[in-house]
CSV table of C-alpha atoms and ligand atoms in Angstrom, one decimal:
chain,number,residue,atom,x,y,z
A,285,UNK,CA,189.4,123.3,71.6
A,286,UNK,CA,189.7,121.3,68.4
A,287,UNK,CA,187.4,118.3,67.8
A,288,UNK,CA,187.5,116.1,64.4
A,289,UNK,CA,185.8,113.5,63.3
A,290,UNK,CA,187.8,110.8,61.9
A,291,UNK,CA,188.3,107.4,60.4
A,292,UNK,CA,184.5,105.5,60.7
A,293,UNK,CA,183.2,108.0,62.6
A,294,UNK,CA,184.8,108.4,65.7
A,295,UNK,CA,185.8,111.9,67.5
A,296,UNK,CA,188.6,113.3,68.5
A,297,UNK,CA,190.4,116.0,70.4
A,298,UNK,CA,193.0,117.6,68.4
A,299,UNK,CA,196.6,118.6,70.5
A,300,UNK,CA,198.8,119.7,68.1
A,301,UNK,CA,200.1,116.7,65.5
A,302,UNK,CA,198.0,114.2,67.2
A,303,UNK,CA,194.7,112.9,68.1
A,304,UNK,CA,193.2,111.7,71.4
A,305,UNK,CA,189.4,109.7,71.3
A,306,UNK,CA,187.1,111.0,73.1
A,307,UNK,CA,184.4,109.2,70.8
A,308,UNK,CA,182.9,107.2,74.4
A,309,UNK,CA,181.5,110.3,75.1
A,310,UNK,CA,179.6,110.8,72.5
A,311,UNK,CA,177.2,107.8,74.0
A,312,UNK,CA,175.4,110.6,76.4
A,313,UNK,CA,173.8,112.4,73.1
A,314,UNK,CA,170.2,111.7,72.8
A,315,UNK,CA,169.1,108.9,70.6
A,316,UNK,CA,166.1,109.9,68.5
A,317,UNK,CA,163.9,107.9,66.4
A,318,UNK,CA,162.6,108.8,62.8
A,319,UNK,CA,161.4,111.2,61.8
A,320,UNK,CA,165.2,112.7,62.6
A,321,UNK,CA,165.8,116.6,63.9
A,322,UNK,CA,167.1,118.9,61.1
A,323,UNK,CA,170.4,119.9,63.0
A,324,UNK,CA,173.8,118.2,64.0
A,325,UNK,CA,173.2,116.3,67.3
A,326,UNK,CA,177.0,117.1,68.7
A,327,UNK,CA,177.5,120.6,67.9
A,328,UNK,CA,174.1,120.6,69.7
A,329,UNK,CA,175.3,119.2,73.1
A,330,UNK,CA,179.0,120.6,72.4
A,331,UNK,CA,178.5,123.3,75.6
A,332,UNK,CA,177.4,119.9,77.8
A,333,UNK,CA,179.8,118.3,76.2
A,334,UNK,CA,183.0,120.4,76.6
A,335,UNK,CA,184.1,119.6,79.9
A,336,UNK,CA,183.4,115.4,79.8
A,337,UNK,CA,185.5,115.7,76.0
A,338,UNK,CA,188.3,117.6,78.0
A,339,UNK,CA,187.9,114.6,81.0
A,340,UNK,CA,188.4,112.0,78.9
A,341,UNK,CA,191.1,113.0,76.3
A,342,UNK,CA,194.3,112.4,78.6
A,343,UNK,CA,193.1,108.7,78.8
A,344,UNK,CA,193.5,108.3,75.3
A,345,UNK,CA,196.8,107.8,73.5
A,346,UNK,CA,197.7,110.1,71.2
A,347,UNK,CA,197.5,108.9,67.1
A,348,UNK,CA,199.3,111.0,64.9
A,349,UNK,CA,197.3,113.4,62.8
A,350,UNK,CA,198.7,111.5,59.6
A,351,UNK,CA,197.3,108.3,60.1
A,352,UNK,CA,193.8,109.4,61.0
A,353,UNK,CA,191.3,110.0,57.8
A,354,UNK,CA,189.4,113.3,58.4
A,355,UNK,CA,185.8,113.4,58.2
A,356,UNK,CA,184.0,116.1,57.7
A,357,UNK,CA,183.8,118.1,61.2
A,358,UNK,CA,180.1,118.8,61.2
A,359,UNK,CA,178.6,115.1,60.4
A,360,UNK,CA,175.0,116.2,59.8
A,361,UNK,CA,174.6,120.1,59.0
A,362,UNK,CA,170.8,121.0,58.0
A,363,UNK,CA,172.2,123.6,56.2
A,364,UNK,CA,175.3,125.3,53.9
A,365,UNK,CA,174.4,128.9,53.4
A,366,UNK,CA,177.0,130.4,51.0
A,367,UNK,CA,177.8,133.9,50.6
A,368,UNK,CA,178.6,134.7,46.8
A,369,UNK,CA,180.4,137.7,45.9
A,370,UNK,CA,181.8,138.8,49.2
A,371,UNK,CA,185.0,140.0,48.9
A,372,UNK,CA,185.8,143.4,46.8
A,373,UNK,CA,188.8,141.9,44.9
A,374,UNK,CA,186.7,139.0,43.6
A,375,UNK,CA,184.1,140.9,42.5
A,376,UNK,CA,186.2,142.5,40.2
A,377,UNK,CA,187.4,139.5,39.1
A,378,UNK,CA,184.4,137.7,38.4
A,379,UNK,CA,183.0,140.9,36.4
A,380,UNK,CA,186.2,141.1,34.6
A,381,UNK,CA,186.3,137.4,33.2
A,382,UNK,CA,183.3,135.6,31.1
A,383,UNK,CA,184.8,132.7,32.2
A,384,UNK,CA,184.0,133.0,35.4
A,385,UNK,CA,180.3,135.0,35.3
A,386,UNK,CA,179.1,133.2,32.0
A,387,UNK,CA,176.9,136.4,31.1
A,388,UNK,CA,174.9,136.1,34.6
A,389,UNK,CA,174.8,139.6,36.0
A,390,UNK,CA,177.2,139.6,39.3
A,391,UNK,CA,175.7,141.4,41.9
A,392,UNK,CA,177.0,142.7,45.5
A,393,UNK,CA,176.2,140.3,47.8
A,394,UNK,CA,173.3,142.7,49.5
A,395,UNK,CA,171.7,142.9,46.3
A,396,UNK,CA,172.5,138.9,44.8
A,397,UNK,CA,171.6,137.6,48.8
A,398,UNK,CA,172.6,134.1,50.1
A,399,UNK,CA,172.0,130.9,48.2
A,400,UNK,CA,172.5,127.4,49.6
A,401,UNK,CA,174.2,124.4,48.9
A,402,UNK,CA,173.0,121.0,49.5
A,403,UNK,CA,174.3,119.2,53.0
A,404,UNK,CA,174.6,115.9,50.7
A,405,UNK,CA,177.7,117.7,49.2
A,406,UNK,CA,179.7,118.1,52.1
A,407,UNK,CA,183.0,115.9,52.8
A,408,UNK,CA,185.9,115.9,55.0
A,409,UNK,CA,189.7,116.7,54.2
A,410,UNK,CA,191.0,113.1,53.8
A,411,UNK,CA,187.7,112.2,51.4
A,412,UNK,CA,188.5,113.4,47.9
A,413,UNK,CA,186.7,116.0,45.5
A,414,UNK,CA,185.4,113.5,42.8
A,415,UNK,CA,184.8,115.7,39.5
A,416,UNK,CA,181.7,115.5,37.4
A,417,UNK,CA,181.6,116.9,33.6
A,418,UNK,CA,185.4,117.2,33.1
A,419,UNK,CA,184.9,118.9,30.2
A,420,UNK,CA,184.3,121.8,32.0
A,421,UNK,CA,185.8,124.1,34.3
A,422,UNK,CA,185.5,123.5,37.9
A,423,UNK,CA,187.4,125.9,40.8
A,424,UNK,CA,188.8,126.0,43.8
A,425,UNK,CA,187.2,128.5,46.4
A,426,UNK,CA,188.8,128.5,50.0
A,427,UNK,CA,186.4,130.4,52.6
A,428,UNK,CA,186.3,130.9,56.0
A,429,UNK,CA,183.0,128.2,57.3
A,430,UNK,CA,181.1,129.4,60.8
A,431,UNK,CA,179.1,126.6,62.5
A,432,UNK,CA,176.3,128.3,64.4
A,433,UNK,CA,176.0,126.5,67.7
A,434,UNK,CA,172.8,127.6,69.1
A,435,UNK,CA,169.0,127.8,67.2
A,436,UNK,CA,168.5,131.4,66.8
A,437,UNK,CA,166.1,133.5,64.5
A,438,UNK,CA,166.5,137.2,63.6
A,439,UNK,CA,169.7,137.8,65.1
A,440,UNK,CA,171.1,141.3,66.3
A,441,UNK,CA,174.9,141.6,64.5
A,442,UNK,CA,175.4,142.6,67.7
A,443,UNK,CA,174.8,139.7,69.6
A,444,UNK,CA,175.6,137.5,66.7
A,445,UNK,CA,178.7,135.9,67.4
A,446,UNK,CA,177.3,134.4,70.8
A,447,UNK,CA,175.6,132.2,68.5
A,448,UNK,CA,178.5,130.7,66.9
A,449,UNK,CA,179.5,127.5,68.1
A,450,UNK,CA,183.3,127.8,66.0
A,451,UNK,CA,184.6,127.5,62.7
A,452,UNK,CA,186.7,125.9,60.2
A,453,UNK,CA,188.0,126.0,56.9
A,454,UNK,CA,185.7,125.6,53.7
A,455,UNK,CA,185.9,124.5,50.0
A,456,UNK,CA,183.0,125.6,47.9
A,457,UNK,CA,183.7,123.9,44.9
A,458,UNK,CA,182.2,125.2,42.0
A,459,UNK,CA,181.2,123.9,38.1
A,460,UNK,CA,182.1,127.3,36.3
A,461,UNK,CA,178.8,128.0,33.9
A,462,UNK,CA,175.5,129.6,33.4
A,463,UNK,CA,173.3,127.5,35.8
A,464,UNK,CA,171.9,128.6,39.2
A,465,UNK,CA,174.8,128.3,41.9
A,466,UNK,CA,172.7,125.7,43.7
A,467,UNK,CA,173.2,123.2,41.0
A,468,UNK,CA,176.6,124.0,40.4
A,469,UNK,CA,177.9,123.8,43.7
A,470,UNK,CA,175.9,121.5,45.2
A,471,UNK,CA,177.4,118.3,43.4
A,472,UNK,CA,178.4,115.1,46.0
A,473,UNK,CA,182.0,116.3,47.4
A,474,UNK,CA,181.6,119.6,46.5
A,475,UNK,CA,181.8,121.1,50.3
A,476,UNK,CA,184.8,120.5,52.1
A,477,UNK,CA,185.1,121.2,55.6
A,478,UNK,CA,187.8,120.7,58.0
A,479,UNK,CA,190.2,119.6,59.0
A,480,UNK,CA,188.4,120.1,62.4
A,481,UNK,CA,186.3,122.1,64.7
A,482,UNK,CA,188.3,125.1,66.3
A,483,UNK,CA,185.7,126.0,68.9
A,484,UNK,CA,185.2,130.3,68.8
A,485,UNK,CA,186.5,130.3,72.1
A,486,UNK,CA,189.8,129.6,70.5
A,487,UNK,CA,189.5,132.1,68.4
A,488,UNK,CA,190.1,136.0,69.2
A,489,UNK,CA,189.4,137.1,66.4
A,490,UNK,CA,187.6,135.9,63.3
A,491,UNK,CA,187.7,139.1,61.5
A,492,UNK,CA,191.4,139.0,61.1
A,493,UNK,CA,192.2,135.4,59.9
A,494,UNK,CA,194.8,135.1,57.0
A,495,UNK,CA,193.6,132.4,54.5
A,496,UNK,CA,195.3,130.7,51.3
A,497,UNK,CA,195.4,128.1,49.2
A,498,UNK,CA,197.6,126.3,46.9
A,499,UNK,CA,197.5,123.7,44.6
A,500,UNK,CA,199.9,121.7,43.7
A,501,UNK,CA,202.1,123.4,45.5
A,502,UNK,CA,201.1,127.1,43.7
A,503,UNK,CA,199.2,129.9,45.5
A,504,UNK,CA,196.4,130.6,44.2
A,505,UNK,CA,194.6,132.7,46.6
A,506,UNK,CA,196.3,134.6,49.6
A,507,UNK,CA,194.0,137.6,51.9
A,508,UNK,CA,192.8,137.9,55.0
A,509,UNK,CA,188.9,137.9,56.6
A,510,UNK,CA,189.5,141.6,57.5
A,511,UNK,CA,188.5,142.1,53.6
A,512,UNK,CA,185.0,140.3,53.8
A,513,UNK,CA,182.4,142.9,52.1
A,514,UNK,CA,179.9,141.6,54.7
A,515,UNK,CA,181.6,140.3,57.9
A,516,UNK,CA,180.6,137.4,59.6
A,517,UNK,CA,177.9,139.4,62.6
A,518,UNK,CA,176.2,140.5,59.7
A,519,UNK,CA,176.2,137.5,57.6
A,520,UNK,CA,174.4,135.8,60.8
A,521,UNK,CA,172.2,138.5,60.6
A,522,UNK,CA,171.3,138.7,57.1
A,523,UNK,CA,171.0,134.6,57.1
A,524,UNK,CA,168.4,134.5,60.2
A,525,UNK,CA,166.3,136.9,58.8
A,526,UNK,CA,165.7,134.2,56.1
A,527,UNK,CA,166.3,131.1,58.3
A,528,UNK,CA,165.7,129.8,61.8
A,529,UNK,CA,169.7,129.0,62.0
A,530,UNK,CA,170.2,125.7,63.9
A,531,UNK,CA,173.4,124.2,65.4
A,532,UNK,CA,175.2,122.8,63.0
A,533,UNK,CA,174.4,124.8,60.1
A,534,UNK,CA,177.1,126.0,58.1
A,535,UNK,CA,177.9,129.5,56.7
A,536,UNK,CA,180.6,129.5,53.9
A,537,UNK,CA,181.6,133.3,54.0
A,538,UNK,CA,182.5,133.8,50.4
A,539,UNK,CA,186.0,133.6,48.6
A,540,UNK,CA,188.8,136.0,47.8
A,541,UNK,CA,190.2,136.8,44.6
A,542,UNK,CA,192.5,134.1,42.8
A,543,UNK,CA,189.9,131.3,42.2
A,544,UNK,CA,191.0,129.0,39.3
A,545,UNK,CA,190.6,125.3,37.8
A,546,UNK,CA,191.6,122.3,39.7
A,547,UNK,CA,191.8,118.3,37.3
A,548,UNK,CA,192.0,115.2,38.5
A,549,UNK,CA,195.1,114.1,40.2
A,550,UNK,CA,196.0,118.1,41.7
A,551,UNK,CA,196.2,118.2,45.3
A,552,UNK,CA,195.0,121.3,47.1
A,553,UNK,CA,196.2,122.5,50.3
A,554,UNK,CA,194.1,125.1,52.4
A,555,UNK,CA,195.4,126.9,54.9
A,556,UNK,CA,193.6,129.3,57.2
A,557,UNK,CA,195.2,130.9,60.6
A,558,UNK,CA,194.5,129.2,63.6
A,559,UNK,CA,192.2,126.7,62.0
A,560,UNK,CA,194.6,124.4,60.9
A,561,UNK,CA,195.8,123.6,57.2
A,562,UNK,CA,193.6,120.2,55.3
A,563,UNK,CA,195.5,118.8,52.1
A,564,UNK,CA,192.8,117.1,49.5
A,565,UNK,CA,193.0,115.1,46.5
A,566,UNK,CA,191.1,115.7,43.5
A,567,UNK,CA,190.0,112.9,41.1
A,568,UNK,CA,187.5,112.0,38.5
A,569,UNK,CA,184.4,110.6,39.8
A,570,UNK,CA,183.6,106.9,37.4
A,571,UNK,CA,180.5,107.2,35.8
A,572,UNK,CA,177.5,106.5,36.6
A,573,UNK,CA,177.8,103.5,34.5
A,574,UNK,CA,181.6,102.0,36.0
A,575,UNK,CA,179.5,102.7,39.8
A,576,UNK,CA,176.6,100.3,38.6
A,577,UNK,CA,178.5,97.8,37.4
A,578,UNK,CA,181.4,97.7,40.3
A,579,UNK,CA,178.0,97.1,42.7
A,580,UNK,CA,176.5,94.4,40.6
A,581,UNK,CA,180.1,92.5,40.4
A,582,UNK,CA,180.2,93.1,44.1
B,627,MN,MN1,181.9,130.5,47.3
């Protein structure tokens, strides 16, 4: 199954090049008052949910999938847990080029660990990756994303994939420079996810997924998830003996080699197998400044 979330808000089964609403259904999850839960409410209730979604979708004309505006799949994750170095051929890379390790010491991802990026810095595939300090280098990093679908704590690798509610493709955009990760990665649109859900169900096996990326029409990165240095059990494991992992939460599973600069007006396609493919813009964000003063003429 394929859900999106699209346009204001709405969700939708994805069948191919179109989009059915299913968004009515939505009205069983339960409404909570402040102070909020820290996990996403409809990955949640997706297992209740499945059947009612499936129901309702043959009711619904289909849009096509290019007139819909992608949101974000996962509206309200408590958490983006990023793997750093975790494929063999970017580790290289990274150590091999001051550009891209700025004199911090590069780790392997058992000894460097996890880090996290801010939730606030997620958008979806049809929002657009506004760049702060042009002056310097910011990269493209395509990686495989898994959305944990149940709370769990401690996990077995064993049992760890019973956890995972599915999984979609994942930006980790990243200011090149000496700062912690967290700041550098965590900047408003600097986690894209999409360009929907593709429940794990649908997938046979995550550990052999081809991934690539292109911009503006380039490759720029090209492997496969069979090359992760820690694969995705583990990574659930190694997370939840940190983290209670919630549904919702996100794990961005680290990129391959090939990372590079993206400017203001490239477009960036992703592609990973059996997830789907996301095109996104890149711009400048307008200052701080230009924001104010568009509000106050507003
Ligand atoms: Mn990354």
């Amino acid at each position: 199954m394929k859900i999106c979330r699209y346009d204001d808000g709405k969700f939708g089964l994805v069948d191919r090049h179109s989009v059915r609403d299913v968004t009515a259904i939505t009205a069983i999850l339960p409404q909570f008052r402040y102070p909020f839960p820290r996990h996403d409410l409809f990955v949640a209730a997706l297992p209740e949910l499945r059947a009612p979604l499936e129901e309702a979708a043959p009711a619904s004309s289909p849009i096509p999938l290019s007139q819909v505006s992608l949101l974000s799949p996962i509206a309200n994750p408590g958490k983006i847990i990023a793997a750093p170095v975790n494929y063999r051929r970017h580790l290289e890379e990274v150590r091999g080029d001051p550009a891209l390790h700025h004199q911090n010491a590069i780790h392997e991802i058992r000894r460097a660990g996890l880090f996290l990026k801010a939730p606030s810095s997620v958008i979806g595939a049809s929002e657009r990756i506004a760049i702060r300090h042009l002056e310097r280098r910011t990269d493209h990093e395509i990686e495989l994303a898994v959305v944990i679908g149940e709370a769990c704590d401690n996990v077995d690798r064993a049992d760890a994939l019973s956890y995972v509610a599915g999984y979609c493709i994942g930006l980790d955009i990243t200011v090149r420079g000496p700062e912690e990760r967290s700041l550098r990665k965590s900047i408003d649109t600097y986690t894209v996810l999409g360009p929907w859900l593709t429940t794990a169900d649908s997938i046979a096996d995550p550990a052999n997924l081809g991934l690539s990326l292109e911009v503006n029409g380039e490759i720029r990165q090209h492997a496969n998830t069979r090359d992760l240095i820690m694969g995705i059990s583990e990574l659930i494991e190694f997370a939840s003996q940190f983290y209670v992992l919630q549904p919702g939460d996100v794990i961005l599973t680290g990129t391959p080699d090939g990372v590079g600069p993206i400017r203001p007006g490239d477009v960036s396609r992703a592609t990973i197998q059996d997830l789907g493919e996301m095109t996104v813009e890149v711009v400048a964000r307008e200052s701080r400044a230009a924001s104010l003063f568009e509000r106050v003429r507003s």
